[in-house]
PDB file of C-alpha atoms in Angstrom:
ATOM      1  CA  UNK N   1       3.679  28.018 121.624  1.00 44.00           C
ATOM      2  CA  UNK N   2       5.678  29.231 118.953  1.00 45.00           C
ATOM      3  CA  UNK N   3       7.332  25.822 118.781  1.00 43.00           C
ATOM      4  CA  UNK N   4       4.148  24.198 117.647  1.00 45.00           C
ATOM      5  CA  UNK N   5       3.103  26.686 115.096  1.00 46.00           C
ATOM      6  CA  UNK N   6       6.534  26.489 112.653  1.00 41.00           C
ATOM      7  CA  UNK N   7       5.952  22.883 112.973  1.00 41.00           C
ATOM      8  CA  UNK N   8       2.667  23.507 111.698  1.00 42.00           C
ATOM      9  CA  UNK N   9       4.014  25.843 109.143  1.00 42.00           C
ATOM     10  CA  UNK N  10       6.631  22.992 107.894  1.00 43.00           C
ATOM     11  CA  UNK N  11       3.467  20.439 108.233  1.00 39.00           C
ATOM     12  CA  UNK N  12       1.892  22.507 105.679  1.00 46.00           C
ATOM     13  CA  UNK N  13       4.279  23.435 103.318  1.00 44.00           C
ATOM     14  CA  UNK N  14       4.984  19.859 102.895  1.00 45.00           C
ATOM     15  CA  UNK N  15       1.785  19.130 102.045  1.00 43.00           C
ATOM     16  CA  UNK N  16       1.547  21.331  99.001  1.00 48.00           C
ATOM     17  CA  UNK N  17       4.703  20.434  97.512  1.00 43.00           C
ATOM     18  CA  UNK N  18       3.112  17.034  97.170  1.00 45.00           C
ATOM     19  CA  UNK N  19       0.119  17.668  95.952  1.00 41.00           C
ATOM     20  CA  UNK N  20       1.975  18.871  93.773  1.00 43.00           C
ATOM     21  CA  UNK N  21       4.272  16.252  92.782  1.00 41.00           C
ATOM     22  CA  UNK N  22       1.970  14.529  92.359  1.00 41.00           C
ATOM     23  CA  UNK N  23      -0.980  16.791  90.297  1.00 46.00           C
ATOM     24  CA  UNK N  24       2.608  17.376  87.678  1.00 45.00           C
ATOM     25  CA  UNK N  25       3.331  13.745  87.458  1.00 45.00           C
ATOM     26  CA  UNK N  26      -0.480  13.003  86.346  1.00 48.00           C
ATOM     27  CA  UNK N  27       0.036  15.320  83.747  1.00 44.00           C
ATOM     28  CA  UNK N  28       2.985  13.746  82.035  1.00 41.00           C
ATOM     29  CA  UNK N  29       0.838  10.214  81.697  1.00 42.00           C
ATOM     30  CA  UNK N  30      -1.331  11.608  80.157  1.00 42.00           C
ATOM     31  CA  UNK N  31       0.657  13.723  77.658  1.00 44.00           C
ATOM     32  CA  UNK N  32       2.561  10.558  77.275  1.00 41.00           C
ATOM     33  CA  UNK N  33      -0.498   8.161  76.874  1.00 43.00           C
ATOM     34  CA  UNK N  34      -2.527  10.017  74.759  1.00 42.00           C
ATOM     35  CA  UNK N  35       0.442  11.017  71.757  1.00 42.00           C
ATOM     36  CA  UNK N  36       1.363   7.510  70.439  1.00 40.00           C
ATOM     37  CA  UNK N  37      -2.466   6.879  69.585  1.00 37.00           C
ATOM     38  CA  UNK N  38      -3.034  10.912  68.234  1.00 36.00           C
ATOM     39  CA  UNK N  39       0.176   9.651  65.571  1.00 37.00           C
ATOM     40  CA  UNK N  40      -0.920   6.352  65.092  1.00 35.00           C
ATOM     41  CA  UNK N  41      -4.515   8.015  63.914  1.00 36.00           C
ATOM     42  CA  UNK N  42      -3.144  10.898  62.455  1.00 37.00           C
ATOM     43  CA  UNK N  43      -0.949   8.138  59.932  1.00 38.00           C
ATOM     44  CA  UNK N  44      -3.987   5.621  59.034  1.00 39.00           C
ATOM     45  CA  UNK N  45      -5.663   8.175  57.756  1.00 39.00           C
ATOM     46  CA  UNK N  46      -2.817   9.895  55.669  1.00 40.00           C
ATOM     47  CA  UNK N  47      -1.740   6.673  54.011  1.00 38.00           C
ATOM     48  CA  UNK N  48      -5.178   5.422  53.112  1.00 38.00           C
ATOM     49  CA  UNK N  49      -6.314   8.625  51.342  1.00 39.00           C
ATOM     50  CA  UNK N  50      -3.596   9.335  49.896  1.00 39.00           C
ATOM     51  CA  UNK N  51      -3.569   5.464  48.375  1.00 38.00           C
ATOM     52  CA  UNK N  52      -6.879   5.745  47.612  1.00 36.00           C
ATOM     53  CA  UNK N  53      -6.798   9.283  45.524  1.00 37.00           C
ATOM     54  CA  UNK N  54      -3.799   8.674  43.957  1.00 38.00           C
ATOM     55  CA  UNK N  55      -5.369   4.772  42.680  1.00 37.00           C
ATOM     56  CA  UNK N  56      -7.987   6.826  41.938  1.00 36.00           C
ATOM     57  CA  UNK N  57      -7.185   9.186  39.395  1.00 36.00           C
ATOM     58  CA  UNK N  58      -4.684   6.501  37.470  1.00 35.00           C
ATOM     59  CA  UNK N  59      -7.181   3.593  37.176  1.00 36.00           C
ATOM     60  CA  UNK N  60     -10.673   5.303  36.981  1.00 36.00           C
ATOM     61  CA  UNK N  61      -9.655   8.242  34.387  1.00 41.00           C
ATOM     62  CA  UNK N  62      -6.556   6.745  32.382  1.00 42.00           C
ATOM     63  CA  UNK N  63      -6.033   9.193  30.275  1.00 42.00           C
ATOM     64  CA  UNK N  64      -2.859  10.990  28.270  1.00 40.00           C
ATOM     65  CA  UNK N  65      -2.087  14.711  29.482  1.00 43.00           C
ATOM     66  CA  UNK N  66      -4.472  17.376  26.554  1.00 46.00           C
ATOM     67  CA  UNK N  67      -2.064  17.316  23.831  1.00 46.00           C
ATOM     68  CA  UNK N  68       0.165  14.511  24.116  1.00 45.00           C
ATOM     69  CA  UNK N  69      -0.388  11.020  22.348  1.00 42.00           C
ATOM     70  CA  UNK N  70      -2.225   7.871  23.650  1.00 43.00           C
ATOM     71  CA  UNK N  71       0.267   6.033  24.805  1.00 46.00           C
ATOM     72  CA  UNK N  72      -1.678   2.527  22.753  1.00 44.00           C
ATOM     73  CA  UNK N  73      -1.026   4.637  19.954  1.00 44.00           C
ATOM     74  CA  UNK N  74       1.887   6.959  19.705  1.00 41.00           C
ATOM     75  CA  UNK N  75       2.181   8.049  16.767  1.00 39.00           C
ATOM     76  CA  UNK N  76      -2.195   8.207  15.390  1.00 39.00           C
ATOM     77  CA  UNK N  77      -1.331  11.734  13.672  1.00 38.00           C
ATOM     78  CA  UNK N  78       1.553  10.842  12.048  1.00 37.00           C
ATOM     79  CA  UNK N  79      -0.496   7.428  10.459  1.00 35.00           C
ATOM     80  CA  UNK N  80      -3.379   9.566   9.446  1.00 34.00           C
ATOM     81  CA  UNK N  81      -1.103  11.309   7.648  1.00 36.00           C
ATOM     82  CA  UNK N  82       0.505   8.891   6.008  1.00 33.00           C
ATOM     83  CA  UNK N  83      -2.197   7.170   4.782  1.00 32.00           C
ATOM     84  CA  UNK N  84      -3.730  10.311   3.529  1.00 31.00           C
ATOM     85  CA  UNK N  85      -0.561  11.068   1.275  1.00 29.00           C
ATOM     86  CA  UNK N  86      -0.917   7.145   0.470  1.00 30.00           C
ATOM     87  CA  UNK N  87      -4.361   7.521  -1.350  1.00 29.00           C
ATOM     88  CA  UNK N  88      -2.977  10.322  -2.803  1.00 30.00           C
ATOM     89  CA  UNK N  89      -0.297   8.176  -4.606  1.00 29.00           C
ATOM     90  CA  UNK N  90      -2.263   4.985  -5.524  1.00 31.00           C
ATOM     91  CA  UNK N  91      -4.521   7.407  -7.742  1.00 32.00           C
ATOM     92  CA  UNK N  92      -2.311   9.059  -9.349  1.00 34.00           C
ATOM     93  CA  UNK N  93      -0.601   5.906  -9.901  1.00 41.00           C
ATOM     94  CA  UNK N  94      -4.096   4.227 -11.501  1.00 45.00           C
ATOM     95  CA  UNK N  95      -5.231   8.103 -13.205  1.00 45.00           C
ATOM     96  CA  UNK N  96      -3.674   9.710 -15.830  1.00 57.00           C
ATOM     97  CA  UNK N  97      -0.586   8.242 -17.994  1.00 68.00           C
ATOM     98  CA  UNK N  98      -1.114   4.469 -16.321  1.00 93.00           C
ATOM     99  CA  UNK N  99      -0.664   1.361 -18.822  1.00 94.00           C
ATOM    100  CA  UNK N 100      -3.030  -0.006 -20.737  1.00 97.00           C
ATOM    101  CA  UNK N 101      -4.996  -1.849 -19.324  1.00 97.00           C
ATOM    102  CA  UNK N 102      -6.048  -5.015 -22.201  1.00 97.00           C
ATOM    103  CA  UNK N 103      -9.530  -4.587 -20.909  1.00 97.00           C
ATOM    104  CA  UNK N 104      -9.490  -1.235 -22.196  1.00 97.00           C
ATOM    105  CA  UNK N 105      -8.628  -1.670 -25.467  1.00 98.00           C
ATOM    106  CA  UNK N 106     -10.835  -2.259 -28.666  1.00 98.00           C
ATOM    107  CA  UNK N 107      -8.265  -4.625 -30.849  1.00 98.00           C
ATOM    108  CA  UNK N 108      -8.585  -6.005 -34.269  1.00 98.00           C
ATOM    109  CA  UNK N 109      -6.036  -6.487 -36.818  1.00 98.00           C
ATOM    110  CA  UNK N 110      -6.811  -6.107 -40.943  1.00 97.00           C
ATOM    111  CA  UNK N 111      -4.364  -6.622 -43.862  1.00 97.00           C
ATOM    112  CA  UNK N 112      -1.819  -4.405 -44.759  1.00 95.00           C
ATOM    113  CA  UNK N 113      -0.025  -5.397 -47.892  1.00 94.00           C
ATOM    114  CA  UNK N 114       1.951  -3.465 -49.966  1.00 92.00           C
ATOM    115  CA  UNK N 115       1.066  -5.614 -53.762  1.00 90.00           C
ATOM    116  CA  UNK N 116       3.859  -6.096 -55.492  1.00 87.00           C
ATOM    117  CA  UNK N 117       6.152  -6.367 -51.728  1.00 89.00           C
ATOM    118  CA  UNK N 118       7.549  -9.933 -51.091  1.00 87.00           C
ATOM    119  CA  UNK N 119       5.784 -10.112 -47.645  1.00 93.00           C
ATOM    120  CA  UNK N 120       2.796  -9.599 -46.232  1.00 95.00           C
ATOM    121  CA  UNK N 121       1.658  -7.049 -43.604  1.00 96.00           C
ATOM    122  CA  UNK N 122      -0.880  -7.387 -40.889  1.00 97.00           C
ATOM    123  CA  UNK N 123      -1.707  -3.694 -38.953  1.00 97.00           C
ATOM    124  CA  UNK N 124      -3.432  -4.669 -35.540  1.00 98.00           C
ATOM    125  CA  UNK N 125      -4.186  -1.784 -34.887  1.00 97.00           C
ATOM    126  CA  UNK N 126      -5.615  -0.654 -30.262  1.00 98.00           C
ATOM    127  CA  UNK N 127      -8.199   1.442 -28.897  1.00 98.00           C
ATOM    128  CA  UNK N 128      -8.523   2.861 -25.861  1.00 98.00           C
ATOM    129  CA  UNK N 129     -12.259   2.295 -25.337  1.00 97.00           C
ATOM    130  CA  UNK N 130     -11.672   2.594 -21.731  1.00 95.00           C
ATOM    131  CA  UNK N 131     -12.426   6.297 -19.684  1.00 95.00           C
ATOM    132  CA  UNK N 132      -9.023   7.279 -18.389  1.00 96.00           C
ATOM    133  CA  UNK N 133      -6.053   8.517 -20.935  1.00 97.00           C
ATOM    134  CA  UNK N 134      -3.817   5.513 -21.214  1.00 97.00           C
ATOM    135  CA  UNK N 135      -0.071   4.321 -22.375  1.00 97.00           C
ATOM    136  CA  UNK N 136       1.218   1.630 -24.175  1.00 96.00           C
ATOM    137  CA  UNK N 137       5.067   1.231 -25.009  1.00 94.00           C
ATOM    138  CA  UNK N 138       7.367  -1.304 -26.295  1.00 95.00           C
ATOM    139  CA  UNK N 139       5.765  -4.620 -27.229  1.00 96.00           C
ATOM    140  CA  UNK N 140       3.302  -6.402 -28.274  1.00 97.00           C
ATOM    141  CA  UNK N 141       3.196 -10.352 -27.812  1.00 97.00           C
ATOM    142  CA  UNK N 142       2.405 -11.678 -31.610  1.00 98.00           C
ATOM    143  CA  UNK N 143       1.436 -15.129 -31.994  1.00 97.00           C
ATOM    144  CA  UNK N 144       0.479 -17.050 -35.143  1.00 97.00           C
ATOM    145  CA  UNK N 145      -1.805 -19.835 -34.371  1.00 97.00           C
ATOM    146  CA  UNK N 146      -1.768 -22.531 -36.886  1.00 95.00           C
ATOM    147  CA  UNK N 147      -2.147 -26.179 -37.862  1.00 94.00           C
ATOM    148  CA  UNK N 148       1.343 -27.107 -37.084  1.00 91.00           C
ATOM    149  CA  UNK N 149       1.400 -25.696 -33.753  1.00 93.00           C
ATOM    150  CA  UNK N 150       2.245 -21.857 -32.293  1.00 94.00           C
ATOM    151  CA  UNK N 151       4.407 -19.835 -33.960  1.00 94.00           C
ATOM    152  CA  UNK N 152       5.631 -16.348 -31.372  1.00 95.00           C
ATOM    153  CA  UNK N 153       6.895 -13.343 -34.284  1.00 96.00           C
ATOM    154  CA  UNK N 154      10.739 -11.854 -33.268  1.00 95.00           C
ATOM    155  CA  UNK N 155      10.897  -8.100 -32.369  1.00 95.00           C
ATOM    156  CA  UNK N 156      12.104  -5.604 -34.993  1.00 92.00           C
ATOM    157  CA  UNK N 157      13.153  -2.818 -34.603  1.00 89.00           C
ATOM    158  CA  UNK N 158      14.098  -0.015 -31.949  1.00 88.00           C
ATOM    159  CA  UNK N 159      10.584   0.567 -29.790  1.00 86.00           C
ATOM    160  CA  UNK N 160      11.088   4.823 -29.359  1.00 77.00           C
ATOM    161  CA  UNK N 161       8.667   6.093 -26.393  1.00 80.00           C
ATOM    162  CA  UNK N 162       5.326   5.385 -24.807  1.00 91.00           C
ATOM    163  CA  UNK N 163       1.694   5.963 -27.273  1.00 94.00           C
ATOM    164  CA  UNK N 164       0.189   8.183 -25.094  1.00 96.00           C
ATOM    165  CA  UNK N 165      -3.977   6.952 -26.001  1.00 97.00           C
ATOM    166  CA  UNK N 166      -6.262   9.556 -24.633  1.00 97.00           C
ATOM    167  CA  UNK N 167      -9.621   7.977 -24.558  1.00 97.00           C
ATOM    168  CA  UNK N 168     -11.339   6.352 -28.284  1.00 97.00           C
ATOM    169  CA  UNK N 169      -7.735   7.473 -29.467  1.00 97.00           C
ATOM    170  CA  UNK N 170      -5.320   4.414 -30.839  1.00 97.00           C
ATOM    171  CA  UNK N 171      -2.188   3.170 -32.093  1.00 96.00           C
ATOM    172  CA  UNK N 172      -0.869   0.312 -34.374  1.00 96.00           C
ATOM    173  CA  UNK N 173       1.240  -2.025 -34.604  1.00 96.00           C
ATOM    174  CA  UNK N 174       2.963  -4.362 -37.992  1.00 96.00           C
ATOM    175  CA  UNK N 175       3.612  -7.876 -38.281  1.00 97.00           C
ATOM    176  CA  UNK N 176       5.202  -8.864 -41.465  1.00 96.00           C
ATOM    177  CA  UNK N 177       6.078 -12.712 -42.597  1.00 96.00           C
ATOM    178  CA  UNK N 178       6.966 -14.609 -45.927  1.00 94.00           C
ATOM    179  CA  UNK N 179       4.105 -14.813 -49.209  1.00 93.00           C
ATOM    180  CA  UNK N 180       4.064 -18.391 -49.547  1.00 92.00           C
ATOM    181  CA  UNK N 181       4.578 -18.345 -53.709  1.00 88.00           C
ATOM    182  CA  UNK N 182       6.194 -22.009 -53.889  1.00 83.00           C
ATOM    183  CA  UNK N 183       3.081 -23.475 -55.002  1.00 81.00           C
ATOM    184  CA  UNK N 184       2.844 -25.993 -52.143  1.00 83.00           C
ATOM    185  CA  UNK N 185      -0.231 -26.353 -49.862  1.00 88.00           C
ATOM    186  CA  UNK N 186       2.833 -24.377 -46.848  1.00 92.00           C
ATOM    187  CA  UNK N 187       1.197 -23.659 -43.468  1.00 93.00           C
ATOM    188  CA  UNK N 188      -2.459 -22.702 -42.770  1.00 95.00           C
ATOM    189  CA  UNK N 189      -2.984 -20.130 -40.017  1.00 96.00           C
ATOM    190  CA  UNK N 190      -5.811 -20.625 -38.378  1.00 96.00           C
ATOM    191  CA  UNK N 191      -5.308 -17.867 -35.487  1.00 98.00           C
ATOM    192  CA  UNK N 192      -3.268 -14.461 -33.905  1.00 98.00           C
ATOM    193  CA  UNK N 193      -3.233 -13.593 -30.360  1.00 98.00           C
ATOM    194  CA  UNK N 194      -2.477 -10.188 -29.602  1.00 98.00           C
ATOM    195  CA  UNK N 195      -0.829  -9.685 -25.680  1.00 98.00           C
ATOM    196  CA  UNK N 196      -0.779  -5.878 -25.690  1.00 97.00           C
ATOM    197  CA  UNK N 197       2.864  -4.658 -23.329  1.00 96.00           C
ATOM    198  CA  UNK N 198       2.909  -5.535 -20.003  1.00 94.00           C
ATOM    199  CA  UNK N 199       0.054  -7.348 -20.018  1.00 97.00           C
ATOM    200  CA  UNK N 200      -0.556 -11.278 -19.615  1.00 97.00           C
ATOM    201  CA  UNK N 201      -4.052 -11.810 -20.571  1.00 98.00           C
ATOM    202  CA  UNK N 202      -4.117 -12.141 -23.832  1.00 98.00           C
ATOM    203  CA  UNK N 203      -7.078 -11.320 -27.369  1.00 98.00           C
ATOM    204  CA  UNK N 204      -7.030 -13.690 -30.200  1.00 98.00           C
ATOM    205  CA  UNK N 205      -8.622 -12.723 -33.843  1.00 98.00           C
ATOM    206  CA  UNK N 206      -9.040 -14.068 -36.512  1.00 98.00           C
ATOM    207  CA  UNK N 207      -6.284 -14.098 -39.180  1.00 97.00           C
ATOM    208  CA  UNK N 208      -6.642 -11.749 -42.426  1.00 97.00           C
ATOM    209  CA  UNK N 209      -3.795 -11.647 -44.713  1.00 96.00           C
ATOM    210  CA  UNK N 210      -2.658 -14.815 -46.768  1.00 95.00           C
ATOM    211  CA  UNK N 211      -3.584 -17.642 -45.599  1.00 95.00           C
ATOM    212  CA  UNK N 212      -1.044 -19.728 -45.282  1.00 94.00           C
ATOM    213  CA  UNK N 213       3.835 -18.915 -44.580  1.00 94.00           C
ATOM    214  CA  UNK N 214       5.626 -20.706 -46.883  1.00 91.00           C
ATOM    215  CA  UNK N 215       7.102 -23.994 -45.369  1.00 87.00           C
ATOM    216  CA  UNK N 216      10.694 -23.231 -43.728  1.00 78.00           C
ATOM    217  CA  UNK N 217      13.534 -24.908 -42.611  1.00 66.00           C
ATOM    218  CA  UNK N 218      12.755 -24.331 -38.503  1.00 65.00           C
ATOM    219  CA  UNK N 219      15.265 -22.309 -38.159  1.00 65.00           C
ATOM    220  CA  UNK N 220      13.690 -18.816 -36.851  1.00 68.00           C
ATOM    221  CA  UNK N 221      10.024 -17.667 -37.407  1.00 80.00           C
ATOM    222  CA  UNK N 222      10.130 -16.488 -40.346  1.00 91.00           C
ATOM    223  CA  UNK N 223       7.027 -13.992 -38.735  1.00 95.00           C
ATOM    224  CA  UNK N 224       8.430 -10.680 -37.034  1.00 96.00           C
ATOM    225  CA  UNK N 225       6.595  -7.944 -34.999  1.00 96.00           C
ATOM    226  CA  UNK N 226       7.714  -3.620 -35.228  1.00 96.00           C
ATOM    227  CA  UNK N 227       7.285  -2.051 -32.123  1.00 96.00           C
ATOM    228  CA  UNK N 228       3.803   0.712 -30.985  1.00 95.00           C
ATOM    229  CA  UNK N 229       3.459   3.024 -33.481  1.00 93.00           C
ATOM    230  CA  UNK N 230       5.312   0.921 -36.074  1.00 89.00           C
ATOM    231  CA  UNK N 231       1.734  -0.302 -38.224  1.00 78.00           C
ATOM    232  CA  UNK N 232       2.697  -1.088 -41.977  1.00 45.00           C
ATOM    233  CA  UNK N 233       6.747  -0.969 -40.743  1.00 43.00           C
ATOM    234  CA  UNK N 234       7.603  -4.622 -39.593  1.00 40.00           C
ATOM    235  CA  UNK N 235      10.945  -3.902 -40.512  1.00 42.00           C
TER     236      UNK N 235
END
């Protein structure tokens, strides 16, 4: 009877070990099977969320950080300042002290010959009829129109400093020429062409001086023009 009890107890212990081993094997298998699935799901979710967040931020906003210039126009502030400076400079050049333009001047000519003088003189006056102050300096271009063709005056004298003309003010220059005392018909003068200094636009005036010039041998022009400010002082 004692032998049967010991055998039953041994069988019971063996059965207990067998049941425990089976339960332990099932748990390990469950953990091993579920872990890869959870890891893959987590990785997939993280990748999708991260890609969408980063891509959406760059595409939807496209804005630079506050206080930084735009990538498309990195120097917008400097360009604006440069334009402001350039506009100011242009205004100064076109304003006070700028060159007198032909269209801003009223140009007239009058006979200024002195009796007994061997040469005749014509004074050309340039009046500022504009609304701004302007300057004239150097020599004007002077040409006489004659029945024998155009005759350009030669410059004489030294050009002084610029003449500053306020609106309504006038400056003159002198044109001298030989008087025809030969008794012959000479060369008939039909007009006077004046081009202000530094300009290309000319003004044609009636000739106010003696009607003719003496015939010369053609060696140089007998007509002289003085600088701005030399009215009556062509020689």
